[in-house]
């Protein structure tokens, strides 16, 4: 099952990978491989590293695809995991304040922000690891138009 797809033009080929120029879409924000993308001049145009199993050439207009499961895992990692640790930290902080003599908001606030910080650090490390796996990278699914030559 395929979820995300995007069109672009192959800018360069490097072995089994290709760099594809495309326009940053809304789906990019939750992509676990967004660290592999490079924005061009701070705008919406960017280059993305993609698997090139079909041998697309420089100048070809191609269709990039990303499988659903890795896309959803990346979305969970980026958005939900840090929030879950924030809420979990706040709940543990509330329990700590009940069993100790600490004022109620202090442990909750400290552990909530600690959980959020831990979630963000874990998310960054995990996202970098996942971006190295081929299953979490976009791939060129087909050539829409061949470059002359």
mmCIF file of C-alpha atoms in Angstrom:
data_model
loop_
_atom_site.group_PDB
_atom_site.id
_atom_site.type_symbol
_atom_site.label_atom_id
_atom_site.label_comp_id
_atom_site.label_asym_id
_atom_site.label_seq_id
_atom_site.Cartn_x
_atom_site.Cartn_y
_atom_site.Cartn_z
ATOM 1 C CA UNK A 1 0.000 0.000 0.000
ATOM 2 C CA UNK A 2 1.447 3.361 -1.073
ATOM 3 C CA UNK A 3 0.616 6.611 0.680
ATOM 4 C CA UNK A 4 2.914 9.422 -0.334
ATOM 5 C CA UNK A 5 3.916 10.178 -3.908
ATOM 6 C CA UNK A 6 5.616 13.163 -5.466
ATOM 7 C CA UNK A 7 6.900 14.114 -8.904
ATOM 8 C CA UNK A 8 10.339 15.525 -9.561
ATOM 9 C CA UNK A 9 13.293 15.718 -11.918
ATOM 10 C CA UNK A 10 16.486 13.700 -11.415
ATOM 11 C CA UNK A 11 19.317 16.154 -10.711
ATOM 12 C CA UNK A 12 22.127 13.618 -10.317
ATOM 13 C CA UNK A 13 22.691 9.883 -10.011
ATOM 14 C CA UNK A 14 25.073 8.333 -7.493
ATOM 15 C CA UNK A 15 25.225 4.541 -7.786
ATOM 16 C CA UNK A 16 21.870 3.055 -6.752
ATOM 17 C CA UNK A 17 20.643 6.431 -5.476
ATOM 18 C CA UNK A 18 19.391 9.508 -7.276
ATOM 19 C CA UNK A 19 18.928 13.090 -6.118
ATOM 20 C CA UNK A 20 15.557 14.348 -7.275
ATOM 21 C CA UNK A 21 14.515 18.015 -7.378
ATOM 22 C CA UNK A 22 10.962 18.420 -6.199
ATOM 23 C CA UNK A 23 8.696 20.831 -4.325
ATOM 24 C CA UNK A 24 8.324 20.317 -0.560
ATOM 25 C CA UNK A 25 4.800 19.078 0.149
ATOM 26 C CA UNK A 26 2.732 18.751 3.326
ATOM 27 C CA UNK A 27 3.640 15.056 3.558
ATOM 28 C CA UNK A 28 7.303 16.020 4.031
ATOM 29 C CA UNK A 29 6.780 17.249 7.588
ATOM 30 C CA UNK A 30 6.036 13.799 8.980
ATOM 31 C CA UNK A 31 8.487 11.889 6.800
ATOM 32 C CA UNK A 32 11.135 9.954 8.704
ATOM 33 C CA UNK A 33 13.602 10.579 5.882
ATOM 34 C CA UNK A 34 13.266 14.347 5.771
ATOM 35 C CA UNK A 35 16.822 14.634 7.131
ATOM 36 C CA UNK A 36 17.982 13.263 3.764
ATOM 37 C CA UNK A 37 16.336 16.179 1.930
ATOM 38 C CA UNK A 38 17.998 19.503 1.255
ATOM 39 C CA UNK A 39 15.998 22.677 0.745
ATOM 40 C CA UNK A 40 17.261 24.820 -2.100
ATOM 41 C CA UNK A 41 17.705 28.444 -1.060
ATOM 42 C CA UNK A 42 15.300 28.197 1.885
ATOM 43 C CA UNK A 43 12.223 27.900 -0.344
ATOM 44 C CA UNK A 44 9.877 25.065 -1.150
ATOM 45 C CA UNK A 45 12.118 23.573 -3.853
ATOM 46 C CA UNK A 46 14.329 20.803 -2.504
ATOM 47 C CA UNK A 47 16.462 17.826 -3.427
ATOM 48 C CA UNK A 48 15.668 14.436 -1.975
ATOM 49 C CA UNK A 49 17.847 11.348 -2.007
ATOM 50 C CA UNK A 50 15.826 8.423 -3.360
ATOM 51 C CA UNK A 51 16.447 4.799 -4.206
ATOM 52 C CA UNK A 52 16.768 4.359 -7.959
ATOM 53 C CA UNK A 53 15.908 0.705 -8.678
ATOM 54 C CA UNK A 54 14.709 1.460 -12.215
ATOM 55 C CA UNK A 55 17.834 3.283 -13.408
ATOM 56 C CA UNK A 56 16.400 6.758 -13.966
ATOM 57 C CA UNK A 57 18.852 9.168 -15.614
ATOM 58 C CA UNK A 58 19.693 12.826 -15.031
ATOM 59 C CA UNK A 59 16.922 15.024 -16.440
ATOM 60 C CA UNK A 60 14.211 12.331 -16.273
ATOM 61 C CA UNK A 61 10.860 13.361 -14.795
ATOM 62 C CA UNK A 62 10.048 10.698 -12.196
ATOM 63 C CA UNK A 63 7.424 9.636 -9.673
ATOM 64 C CA UNK A 64 8.708 9.183 -6.100
ATOM 65 C CA UNK A 65 6.807 6.910 -3.711
ATOM 66 C CA UNK A 66 7.006 6.174 0.005
ATOM 67 C CA UNK A 67 5.400 3.082 1.564
ATOM 68 C CA UNK A 68 2.606 3.553 4.112
ATOM 69 C CA UNK A 69 4.019 1.722 7.133
ATOM 70 C CA UNK A 70 7.337 3.597 7.308
ATOM 71 C CA UNK A 71 5.466 6.857 6.668
ATOM 72 C CA UNK A 72 3.119 6.181 9.604
ATOM 73 C CA UNK A 73 5.974 5.092 11.888
ATOM 74 C CA UNK A 74 7.795 8.313 11.055
ATOM 75 C CA UNK A 75 4.661 10.342 11.779
ATOM 76 C CA UNK A 76 4.268 8.658 15.167
ATOM 77 C CA UNK A 77 7.923 9.182 15.999
ATOM 78 C CA UNK A 78 7.914 12.867 15.091
ATOM 79 C CA UNK A 79 4.586 13.923 16.603
ATOM 80 C CA UNK A 80 3.333 11.456 19.202
ATOM 81 C CA UNK A 81 6.312 9.953 20.990
ATOM 82 C CA UNK A 82 7.637 13.205 22.537
ATOM 83 C CA UNK A 83 4.085 14.185 23.587
ATOM 84 C CA UNK A 84 3.535 10.782 25.226
ATOM 85 C CA UNK A 85 6.736 11.212 27.235
ATOM 86 C CA UNK A 86 5.675 14.736 28.225
ATOM 87 C CA UNK A 87 2.326 13.468 29.540
ATOM 88 C CA UNK A 88 3.977 10.444 31.171
ATOM 89 C CA UNK A 89 6.507 12.679 32.908
ATOM 90 C CA UNK A 90 3.736 14.929 34.206
ATOM 91 C CA UNK A 91 1.810 11.908 35.548
ATOM 92 C CA UNK A 92 4.895 10.518 37.297
ATOM 93 C CA UNK A 93 5.571 13.996 38.697
ATOM 94 C CA UNK A 94 2.051 14.118 40.109
ATOM 95 C CA UNK A 95 2.603 10.751 41.790
ATOM 96 C CA UNK A 96 5.968 11.948 43.194
ATOM 97 C CA UNK A 97 4.292 15.022 44.693
ATOM 98 C CA UNK A 98 1.672 12.807 46.355
ATOM 99 C CA UNK A 99 4.211 10.488 48.023
ATOM 100 C CA UNK A 100 6.708 13.204 48.997
ATOM 101 C CA UNK A 101 6.638 16.601 50.626
ATOM 102 C CA UNK A 102 7.378 18.476 47.398
ATOM 103 C CA UNK A 103 4.923 21.161 46.271
ATOM 104 C CA UNK A 104 2.505 19.635 43.690
ATOM 105 C CA UNK A 105 3.354 21.509 40.485
ATOM 106 C CA UNK A 106 7.153 21.293 40.787
ATOM 107 C CA UNK A 107 7.725 17.538 40.168
ATOM 108 C CA UNK A 108 5.084 17.468 37.442
ATOM 109 C CA UNK A 109 6.578 20.406 35.559
ATOM 110 C CA UNK A 110 10.166 19.181 35.892
ATOM 111 C CA UNK A 111 9.395 15.601 34.870
ATOM 112 C CA UNK A 112 7.085 16.717 32.042
ATOM 113 C CA UNK A 113 9.807 18.863 30.481
ATOM 114 C CA UNK A 114 12.363 16.152 31.169
ATOM 115 C CA UNK A 115 10.141 13.628 29.384
ATOM 116 C CA UNK A 116 9.674 16.002 26.451
ATOM 117 C CA UNK A 117 13.424 16.612 26.179
ATOM 118 C CA UNK A 118 14.124 12.868 26.339
ATOM 119 C CA UNK A 119 11.448 12.242 23.681
ATOM 120 C CA UNK A 120 12.906 14.861 21.346
ATOM 121 C CA UNK A 121 16.451 13.510 21.741
ATOM 122 C CA UNK A 122 15.288 9.935 21.195
ATOM 123 C CA UNK A 123 13.216 11.023 18.180
ATOM 124 C CA UNK A 124 16.219 12.753 16.579
ATOM 125 C CA UNK A 125 18.487 9.734 17.050
ATOM 126 C CA UNK A 126 15.852 7.243 15.900
ATOM 127 C CA UNK A 127 14.936 9.342 12.858
ATOM 128 C CA UNK A 128 18.585 9.498 11.797
ATOM 129 C CA UNK A 129 18.876 5.705 12.143
ATOM 130 C CA UNK A 130 15.649 5.057 10.248
ATOM 131 C CA UNK A 131 16.677 7.419 7.443
ATOM 132 C CA UNK A 132 19.600 5.071 6.712
ATOM 133 C CA UNK A 133 17.287 2.093 6.065
ATOM 134 C CA UNK A 134 16.004 1.644 2.529
ATOM 135 C CA UNK A 135 12.457 0.858 3.747
ATOM 136 C CA UNK A 136 12.252 4.387 5.185
ATOM 137 C CA UNK A 137 13.522 6.153 2.081
ATOM 138 C CA UNK A 138 11.549 7.298 -0.930
ATOM 139 C CA UNK A 139 12.102 5.365 -4.145
ATOM 140 C CA UNK A 140 11.700 6.184 -7.794
ATOM 141 C CA UNK A 141 8.656 4.177 -8.882
ATOM 142 C CA UNK A 142 8.609 5.094 -12.561
ATOM 143 C CA UNK A 143 9.874 7.485 -15.178
ATOM 144 C CA UNK A 144 7.148 9.857 -16.371
ATOM 145 C CA UNK A 145 9.239 11.487 -19.071
ATOM 146 C CA UNK A 146 12.741 10.631 -20.355
ATOM 147 C CA UNK A 147 15.319 13.327 -20.833
ATOM 148 C CA UNK A 148 16.545 13.731 -24.393
ATOM 149 C CA UNK A 149 19.862 12.020 -24.942
#
